[in-house]
mmCIF file of C-alpha atoms in Angstrom:
data_model
loop_
_atom_site.group_PDB
_atom_site.id
_atom_site.type_symbol
_atom_site.label_atom_id
_atom_site.label_comp_id
_atom_site.label_asym_id
_atom_site.label_seq_id
_atom_site.Cartn_x
_atom_site.Cartn_y
_atom_site.Cartn_z
ATOM 1 C CA UNK A 1 109.355 118.049 -95.050
ATOM 2 C CA UNK A 2 108.202 119.595 -91.779
ATOM 3 C CA UNK A 3 109.146 118.631 -88.249
ATOM 4 C CA UNK A 4 108.212 119.841 -84.790
ATOM 5 C CA UNK A 5 111.237 119.866 -82.495
ATOM 6 C CA UNK A 6 111.769 120.573 -78.839
ATOM 7 C CA UNK A 7 114.939 122.446 -77.915
ATOM 8 C CA UNK A 8 115.942 124.644 -75.014
ATOM 9 C CA UNK A 9 112.542 124.051 -73.370
ATOM 10 C CA UNK A 10 110.517 125.373 -76.338
ATOM 11 C CA UNK A 11 108.845 123.799 -79.366
ATOM 12 C CA UNK A 12 109.336 124.920 -82.972
ATOM 13 C CA UNK A 13 107.844 123.738 -86.270
ATOM 14 C CA UNK A 14 110.632 123.841 -88.855
ATOM 15 C CA UNK A 15 111.419 122.976 -92.453
ATOM 16 C CA UNK A 16 114.804 122.602 -94.142
ATOM 17 C CA UNK A 17 116.537 125.953 -94.562
ATOM 18 C CA UNK A 18 114.721 127.724 -91.703
ATOM 19 C CA UNK A 19 116.679 130.102 -89.484
ATOM 20 C CA UNK A 20 115.727 130.175 -85.773
ATOM 21 C CA UNK A 21 116.777 132.287 -82.818
ATOM 22 C CA UNK A 22 116.853 130.120 -79.679
ATOM 23 C CA UNK A 23 118.431 130.280 -76.238
ATOM 24 C CA UNK A 24 122.188 129.790 -76.447
ATOM 25 C CA UNK A 25 123.568 126.284 -76.636
ATOM 26 C CA UNK A 26 126.314 126.014 -74.024
ATOM 27 C CA UNK A 27 129.908 125.298 -75.083
ATOM 28 C CA UNK A 28 129.290 125.993 -78.810
ATOM 29 C CA UNK A 29 130.749 128.383 -81.340
ATOM 30 C CA UNK A 30 129.637 129.725 -84.713
ATOM 31 C CA UNK A 31 129.910 127.080 -87.420
ATOM 32 C CA UNK A 32 129.480 124.079 -85.139
ATOM 33 C CA UNK A 33 126.938 121.375 -86.021
ATOM 34 C CA UNK A 34 124.004 120.295 -83.845
ATOM 35 C CA UNK A 35 121.898 117.173 -83.861
ATOM 36 C CA UNK A 36 118.452 117.530 -82.291
ATOM 37 C CA UNK A 37 116.935 114.173 -81.370
ATOM 38 C CA UNK A 38 113.842 115.500 -79.567
ATOM 39 C CA UNK A 39 111.529 115.389 -82.611
ATOM 40 C CA UNK A 40 107.821 115.441 -81.699
ATOM 41 C CA UNK A 41 106.331 115.147 -85.209
ATOM 42 C CA UNK A 42 107.816 114.650 -88.651
ATOM 43 C CA UNK A 43 106.500 114.509 -92.220
ATOM 44 C CA UNK A 44 103.493 115.772 -94.136
ATOM 45 C CA UNK A 45 100.352 114.175 -95.573
ATOM 46 C CA UNK A 46 100.430 110.357 -95.644
ATOM 47 C CA UNK A 47 104.025 110.215 -94.327
ATOM 48 C CA UNK A 48 103.144 112.087 -91.109
ATOM 49 C CA UNK A 49 104.492 110.504 -87.901
ATOM 50 C CA UNK A 50 103.504 111.486 -84.376
ATOM 51 C CA UNK A 51 105.794 110.617 -81.480
ATOM 52 C CA UNK A 52 104.903 109.483 -77.989
ATOM 53 C CA UNK A 53 106.590 111.746 -76.881
ATOM 54 C CA UNK A 54 109.397 111.582 -79.494
ATOM 55 C CA UNK A 55 109.569 109.910 -82.911
ATOM 56 C CA UNK A 56 112.012 106.986 -82.855
ATOM 57 C CA UNK A 57 114.984 107.409 -85.202
ATOM 58 C CA UNK A 58 114.065 110.937 -86.274
ATOM 59 C CA UNK A 59 116.639 113.699 -86.014
ATOM 60 C CA UNK A 60 117.165 117.249 -87.198
ATOM 61 C CA UNK A 61 120.623 118.521 -88.154
ATOM 62 C CA UNK A 62 121.395 122.210 -87.679
ATOM 63 C CA UNK A 63 124.343 124.614 -87.884
ATOM 64 C CA UNK A 64 124.988 127.485 -85.497
ATOM 65 C CA UNK A 65 125.345 130.664 -87.548
ATOM 66 C CA UNK A 66 126.219 132.949 -84.626
ATOM 67 C CA UNK A 67 125.996 133.406 -80.883
ATOM 68 C CA UNK A 68 124.760 136.799 -79.794
ATOM 69 C CA UNK A 69 122.959 138.679 -77.067
ATOM 70 C CA UNK A 70 119.370 139.861 -77.284
ATOM 71 C CA UNK A 71 118.138 143.375 -76.693
ATOM 72 C CA UNK A 72 118.389 144.834 -73.210
ATOM 73 C CA UNK A 73 115.383 144.530 -70.942
ATOM 74 C CA UNK A 74 115.160 147.007 -68.049
ATOM 75 C CA UNK A 75 113.482 145.836 -64.835
ATOM 76 C CA UNK A 76 112.433 148.837 -62.759
ATOM 77 C CA UNK A 77 110.827 148.542 -59.321
ATOM 78 C CA UNK A 78 109.398 151.457 -57.380
ATOM 79 C CA UNK A 79 107.267 151.966 -54.289
ATOM 80 C CA UNK A 80 105.679 155.364 -54.353
ATOM 81 C CA UNK A 81 106.251 157.749 -51.445
ATOM 82 C CA UNK A 82 108.775 155.346 -49.848
ATOM 83 C CA UNK A 83 111.962 156.367 -51.654
ATOM 84 C CA UNK A 84 112.438 152.830 -52.991
ATOM 85 C CA UNK A 85 113.707 152.486 -56.559
ATOM 86 C CA UNK A 86 115.684 149.620 -58.115
ATOM 87 C CA UNK A 87 116.849 149.363 -61.708
ATOM 88 C CA UNK A 88 118.235 146.110 -63.136
ATOM 89 C CA UNK A 89 118.997 145.095 -66.696
ATOM 90 C CA UNK A 90 119.120 141.772 -68.481
ATOM 91 C CA UNK A 91 120.318 140.604 -71.909
ATOM 92 C CA UNK A 92 119.475 137.052 -72.963
ATOM 93 C CA UNK A 93 122.209 134.916 -74.544
ATOM 94 C CA UNK A 94 120.968 133.653 -77.945
ATOM 95 C CA UNK A 95 122.048 131.306 -80.738
ATOM 96 C CA UNK A 96 121.017 131.739 -84.377
ATOM 97 C CA UNK A 97 120.686 128.289 -85.969
ATOM 98 C CA UNK A 98 119.912 127.123 -89.506
ATOM 99 C CA UNK A 99 118.102 123.818 -90.105
ATOM 100 C CA UNK A 100 120.156 121.743 -92.558
ATOM 101 C CA UNK A 101 118.267 118.460 -92.839
ATOM 102 C CA UNK A 102 115.353 116.518 -91.386
ATOM 103 C CA UNK A 103 115.565 112.723 -91.196
ATOM 104 C CA UNK A 104 112.631 110.538 -90.219
#
């Protein structure tokens, strides 16, 4: 069964057993369970349901496999012939989740 979910401001189409990398869920640790209620579509073929905006009673259960940080992104600003240079770095906080079940 497929479902389209909305989490952390982004939309993902998932099936059971999928592993996703999303923005970190606050106040969670590896091994904790999640319940995502923002399900936009669920099902396939004749059993397909489309929400307006969310499908009533549908939920997706997931488990956090790990919390990690993404690769480093370097932001470099320069104005030529002015002596202006700034270098900043950023690493995004990420959660790796596994979809356990989809209920419609």
